[in-house]
Amino acid sequence: MSSKTMRLNLKIWRQKGPKANGKMVDYTLNEVNPEMSFLEMMDVLNQQLVERGDEPVAFDHDCREGICGMCSMFINGRAHGPMTGTTTCQLHMRHFNDGDTIVIEPWRASAFPVIKDLMVDRSAFDRIIQAGGYISVNTGSAPDANALPIPKENADMAFDAATCIGCGACVATCKNASAMLFVGAKVSQLSLLPQGQPEREERAIRMVEQMDKEGFGNCTNTGACEVECPKGISIENIARMNREYLRAKLVQK
Amino acid sequence: MSVLNSKIPAGPLADKWKNHKNSIRLVNPANKRSIDVIVVGTGLAGASAAASLAEMGYKVKAFCFQDSPRRAHSIAAQGGINAAKNYRNDGDSVHRLFYDTIKGGDYRSREANVHRLAEVSVNIIDQCVAQGVPFAREYGGLLDNRSFGGVQVSRTFYAKGQTGQQLLLGAYSALSRQVSVGQVKMYHRHEMLDVVMVEGKARGIIARNLVTGELERHSAHAVLLCTGGYGNVFFLSTNAMGSNVTATWKAHRKGAFFANPSFTQIHPTCIPVSGDYQSKLTLMSESLRNDGRIWVPKKQNDERRPVDIPEDERDYYLERRYPAFGNLVPRDVASRAAKERCDAGYGVGQSKMAVYLDYASAIQRYGTLEANKLGEIQPSAQRITELGTQVVASKYGNLFEMYAKITGDNPYETPMRIYPAVHYTMGGLWVDYNLMSNLPGLFVLGEANFSDHGANRLGASALMQGLADGYFVVPYTLGDYLADDIRTGSISTQDPAFDEAERSVQDQINRLMSIGGSKSVDYFHKALGKIMWDKCGMARSEEGLKQAISEIQALREEFYAQVRVPGSANEMNPELEKAIRVADFLELGELMCYDALNRNESCGGHFREEYQTEDGEALRDDENFAYVAAWEYGQGKAPILHKEDLNFENVKPSTRSYK
């Protein structure tokens, strides 16, 4: 454990509101402890900004455990920063060096408009789930949980897809701002489970249509989403979604 | 006579809920269409309630302060959810789950509520599986279980270390389905800042649109608060940064009683504090105590690396003190035992405020089993470690990764360092059996109410309670209340009560914005947290609590003179959001100290130093304190205590022993 502190040069995107023009602003931060998380470093900066009468940098964050999916910074050209399998809140300053310049921007995609500074509006993801990312079962009508055995392998694959935290790193990192990893993960989870079969076709079609309507781009198989996904969601899920969509179109009544 | 009527139905314990459901009033489907319900908070309790009520036909408005209902902090729950399914054939039953929960809560919860919770636990698992929640399964395709602290059966269902996430996403998907058909109108990035009482009934809320700063009025026939716990009063806790008490505190100021506010759960296995910049603490799931062993060196200030300390120089203090339950004692017991060792000078790590959670022997045990399974004869030590590591990774991989990311250490090779941290609050708004507060029409669900966990919550029971309240309790009990409202018609937001509530919210915002001091909101929040942790945390004393009350009062004065909230109120302003929340914490903290001071006994998570046995265990006083302490807001003076006596007709309170 090193107790040596660092001095950092930060270049941060500042934008007053959704319609305002934004710009990069330079800040210098001294005495950054390598044991801090990235967001704690931002807290220290904000604390200093408040104390000297400036406006702190607005950014989304909540659980700080890498699971809620709220944090969303583009750090040195990478979604959630330099480490793989890591959300911004779980990124620690020990991965940076004294004297580094760090460029911090919001997710950039036309389907994710900036609200303020580093905060963006990701409600498009909610609308995609609303279009079909569920199994239609009313409370109280479920059969016994063990009535339907599910092969462990399928359950595990469904789980792996279901770990998506909806942060939007896949969109932010994709040159086409495609949301296919996000959509593919949900389509896969539900199509792999027997409970998801009755609505399988309708779900694939409706979710893909909503995704297109929101203005997300297409997938050109560069695979950047898989690399940047903090939960390691595989692009196999995109392939499965494409198969599900094709199948649905073929059998559509 | 007490002003509190718990409305516990008559009859034998096991029949109360069934009989109650059969006798309460219903609202017919056509009438449900003309009834509005507001649900504040979209975690497990809120999302499940909003979805279920919408499915039934009510018109629901749901609110969350995050950018999506899927972010609620239920998502961070790791270990699992209990249900009395008895799929393991190990003797589990509804009665045992009821008994364990009552005992685990140190006999400070209501029998009837807890029994109902145990009854509906089995329905929750069914419901979640039907929604597509991918619980862990065995090779035969059926659901897997594990065990948690304070119990001797395996009844915990789980999805790796992400059970809360999967359950919340299940509830979120049910909620999303109702949004898509228009039965729920979802308001994200909205924070409730007051409850509106019209002619003595909760009829709406004032919410602030966090993007534009506008104050909005929303009316309904009933208001459900599903806003979680208030652990962030300690500043450092395992709660999310945004978790707050504001919704329930505003309701408290409007007359809702706050019950057992000092009952706080300090979770034994969290990653220790590393510096004063620390913003939150991270939990390592209790499920790790299934296989991990907790120890400290037998020698004080032992500077050796943990792997260099031989077996006979280690003190596995939980196994030593509590042989029957060992590392799986309940949370309050495990936390105090860790504090005791560290205070006595046996702590480890730089701060000396940590103990080891060691997986070395589990890796060896699993490695040997796995080698046997694979038919490998006389495997090398290296091979056993390799196989054992794989098994441990498959069970706890994400937790180990998280630990490695935060600390920079590899927990497969060196023991984890852990220390207790604030995790959950058993206290909350007082509710009756129907989950309604003493304010008519104001219902409180999940962690936000006080109802089921007494003085200590058992692991894997928070998810159970949130979903029980939302899926299976309030859909029934709310109908009974709303049966009077079928002819009411929609509630006008032009009522003077809305004017008055909006004005008071606006006044508070104006006041905070105009102070223009020199200190940040976090400065005050940290100062409050330190007072609370030192004097109203794991150990409390009369003297300390009295000091804390006067220190909090002074801090509150300083806050209103010295805080600086930058920016304006008519825009996205995270500092203003924090200021409003911290203002409420500054009042809640004082109430918690009053409650802790009043309770001259030790029970569950509440440990008064004056009341302990010779060997340092909690000393309960059933004769004088077998009651729920429900506090009425003091309107600037000391809070007023109301007592609800707890009657144990089925379980005889005894001294909890995990030895």
Coordinates of C-alpha atoms in Angstrom, one line a residue, chain A residues 45-250:
Chain A
L45 CA -12.6 18.1 -6.3
N46 CA -16.2 19.1 -5.8
Q47 CA -15.6 19.9 -2.1
Q48 CA -12.8 22.3 -3.2
L49 CA -15.0 23.8 -5.8
V50 CA -17.9 24.4 -3.3
E51 CA -15.5 25.9 -0.8
R52 CA -14.1 28.4 -3.3
G53 CA -17.6 29.4 -4.5
D54 CA -17.6 27.5 -7.8
E55 CA -20.2 25.1 -9.0
P56 CA -19.3 21.4 -8.4
V57 CA -19.2 19.0 -11.3
A58 CA -22.5 17.1 -11.7
F59 CA -22.2 13.4 -12.2
D60 CA -24.4 10.4 -11.7
H61 CA -23.6 7.9 -9.0
D62 CA -25.4 6.0 -6.3
C63 CA -24.4 2.5 -5.0
R64 CA -20.7 2.9 -5.5
E65 CA -20.4 -0.9 -5.5
G66 CA -20.5 -1.4 -9.2
I67 CA -24.0 -2.8 -9.4
C68 CA -26.6 0.0 -9.7
G69 CA -25.3 1.1 -13.1
M70 CA -25.7 4.8 -12.4
C71 CA -22.1 6.0 -12.7
S72 CA -21.1 6.7 -16.3
M73 CA -17.9 8.6 -17.1
F74 CA -15.8 8.4 -20.2
I75 CA -12.3 8.5 -18.9
N76 CA -9.3 9.1 -21.2
G77 CA -11.3 7.9 -24.1
R78 CA -12.7 4.7 -22.4
A79 CA -16.1 4.0 -20.9
H80 CA -15.6 3.6 -17.1
G81 CA -11.8 4.2 -17.5
P82 CA -8.8 2.0 -18.2
M83 CA -9.6 -1.1 -16.2
T84 CA -11.7 -3.9 -17.7
G85 CA -14.7 -5.3 -15.9
T86 CA -14.8 -2.2 -13.7
T87 CA -17.4 0.5 -13.3
T88 CA -16.2 4.1 -12.6
C89 CA -17.1 3.8 -9.0
Q90 CA -14.9 0.7 -8.6
L91 CA -12.0 2.3 -10.4
H92 CA -9.3 3.3 -7.9
M93 CA -6.7 6.0 -8.2
R94 CA -3.8 3.5 -7.7
H95 CA -4.2 2.8 -11.4
F96 CA -3.1 6.4 -12.2
N97 CA 0.3 8.1 -11.8
D98 CA 1.5 11.3 -10.3
G99 CA 1.3 14.0 -12.9
D100 CA -1.2 12.3 -15.1
T101 CA -3.7 14.3 -17.2
I102 CA -7.1 12.7 -17.1
V103 CA -9.8 13.6 -19.6
I104 CA -13.4 13.1 -18.3
E105 CA -16.4 13.3 -20.5
P106 CA -20.0 12.2 -20.4
W107 CA -21.4 9.2 -22.4
R108 CA -21.8 10.6 -25.9
A109 CA -24.7 9.3 -28.0
S110 CA -27.7 11.1 -29.5
A111 CA -30.0 8.7 -27.7
F112 CA -28.3 9.7 -24.4
P113 CA -28.7 13.6 -24.3
V114 CA -26.6 15.4 -21.7
I115 CA -28.6 16.8 -18.7
K116 CA -25.7 18.6 -17.1
D117 CA -21.9 18.2 -17.1
L118 CA -21.3 14.4 -16.9
M119 CA -24.9 13.4 -16.4
V120 CA -26.9 12.0 -19.3
D121 CA -30.5 10.9 -19.8
R122 CA -30.6 7.1 -20.3
S123 CA -34.4 6.8 -20.2
A124 CA -34.3 5.2 -23.7
F125 CA -33.1 2.0 -21.9
D126 CA -36.2 2.0 -19.7
R127 CA -38.4 2.4 -22.8
I128 CA -36.8 -0.6 -24.5
I129 CA -37.5 -2.7 -21.4
Q130 CA -41.0 -1.4 -21.3
A131 CA -41.4 -2.6 -24.9
G132 CA -41.0 -6.2 -24.0
G133 CA -38.2 -6.9 -21.5
Y134 CA -40.5 -8.9 -19.1
I135 CA -42.5 -12.0 -18.7
S136 CA -46.2 -11.3 -18.4
V137 CA -47.0 -12.9 -15.1
N138 CA -49.3 -11.3 -12.6
T139 CA -48.6 -11.4 -8.9
G140 CA -50.1 -14.4 -7.3
S141 CA -50.5 -16.6 -10.3
A142 CA -47.1 -18.4 -10.3
P143 CA -46.7 -22.1 -10.0
D144 CA -44.3 -23.7 -7.5
A145 CA -40.8 -22.6 -8.2
N146 CA -39.5 -26.1 -8.5
A147 CA -42.4 -27.3 -10.8
L148 CA -40.3 -26.6 -13.8
P149 CA -36.7 -27.8 -13.8
I150 CA -34.2 -25.7 -15.8
P151 CA -30.9 -27.2 -16.9
K152 CA -28.2 -25.6 -14.9
E153 CA -26.3 -24.6 -18.0
N154 CA -29.2 -22.6 -19.3
A155 CA -29.9 -21.1 -16.0
D156 CA -26.2 -20.0 -15.8
M157 CA -26.2 -18.6 -19.3
A158 CA -29.4 -16.7 -18.5
F159 CA -27.8 -15.4 -15.3
D160 CA -24.7 -14.2 -17.2
A161 CA -26.9 -12.2 -19.5
A162 CA -29.0 -11.0 -16.7
T163 CA -26.1 -9.4 -14.9
C164 CA -26.3 -6.3 -17.2
I165 CA -26.5 -3.2 -15.0
G166 CA -27.9 -0.9 -17.7
C167 CA -25.1 1.6 -17.4
G168 CA -24.8 2.3 -21.1
A169 CA -21.1 1.8 -21.5
C170 CA -21.7 -0.4 -24.5
V171 CA -23.5 2.5 -26.2
A172 CA -20.9 5.0 -25.2
T173 CA -18.0 3.0 -26.5
C174 CA -19.6 1.9 -29.8
K175 CA -18.7 4.0 -32.8
N176 CA -22.3 3.5 -34.0
A177 CA -23.8 4.2 -30.5
S178 CA -25.5 0.8 -30.8
A179 CA -27.5 -0.6 -27.9
M180 CA -27.4 -4.1 -29.1
L181 CA -25.4 -5.5 -26.2
F182 CA -27.9 -4.1 -23.7
V183 CA -30.9 -5.4 -25.7
G184 CA -29.3 -8.7 -26.6
A185 CA -28.6 -9.4 -22.9
K186 CA -32.3 -9.0 -22.0
V187 CA -33.6 -10.9 -25.0
S188 CA -31.1 -13.7 -24.3
Q189 CA -31.9 -14.0 -20.6
L190 CA -35.6 -14.4 -21.3
S191 CA -35.3 -16.6 -24.4
L192 CA -33.0 -19.0 -22.6
L193 CA -35.6 -19.7 -19.8
P194 CA -38.7 -21.8 -20.3
Q195 CA -40.8 -19.1 -18.6
G196 CA -39.8 -16.7 -21.5
Q197 CA -41.1 -18.9 -24.3
P198 CA -44.7 -17.8 -24.7
E199 CA -43.7 -14.2 -25.6
R200 CA -40.4 -15.1 -27.2
E201 CA -41.1 -13.8 -30.8
E202 CA -43.1 -10.8 -29.8
R203 CA -40.5 -9.7 -27.3
A204 CA -37.6 -9.8 -29.8
I205 CA -39.5 -7.8 -32.4
R206 CA -40.8 -5.2 -30.0
M207 CA -37.6 -4.6 -28.2
V208 CA -35.6 -4.3 -31.4
E209 CA -38.1 -1.9 -32.9
Q210 CA -38.0 0.3 -29.8
M211 CA -34.2 0.3 -29.9
D212 CA -34.3 1.6 -33.5
K213 CA -37.0 4.1 -32.6
E214 CA -34.7 5.6 -29.9
G215 CA -32.0 6.4 -32.4
F216 CA -29.4 3.8 -31.4
G217 CA -27.1 2.8 -34.2
N218 CA -26.6 -0.7 -35.7
C219 CA -24.0 -3.3 -34.8
T220 CA -21.0 -3.7 -37.1
N221 CA -19.3 -6.3 -35.0
T222 CA -16.3 -4.3 -33.7
G223 CA -16.8 -5.9 -30.3
A224 CA -15.9 -2.8 -28.3
C225 CA -19.0 -3.1 -26.2
E226 CA -17.9 -6.5 -24.9
V227 CA -14.5 -5.1 -24.0
E228 CA -15.9 -2.2 -22.1
C229 CA -18.9 -3.9 -20.5
P230 CA -18.2 -3.7 -16.7
K231 CA -20.1 -7.0 -16.3
G232 CA -18.4 -8.8 -19.1
I233 CA -21.6 -9.5 -21.1
S234 CA -20.6 -11.5 -24.2
I235 CA -21.4 -10.4 -27.7
E236 CA -22.8 -13.9 -28.2
N237 CA -25.9 -12.3 -26.8
I238 CA -26.1 -10.0 -29.8
A239 CA -25.8 -13.0 -32.1
R240 CA -28.6 -14.7 -30.1
M241 CA -30.7 -11.6 -30.4
N242 CA -30.2 -11.5 -34.1
R243 CA -31.2 -15.1 -34.4
E244 CA -34.2 -14.5 -32.2
Y245 CA -35.3 -11.6 -34.3
L246 CA -34.9 -13.5 -37.5
R247 CA -36.7 -16.5 -36.1
A248 CA -39.5 -14.2 -34.9
K249 CA -39.9 -12.6 -38.3
L250 CA -40.1 -16.0 -40.0

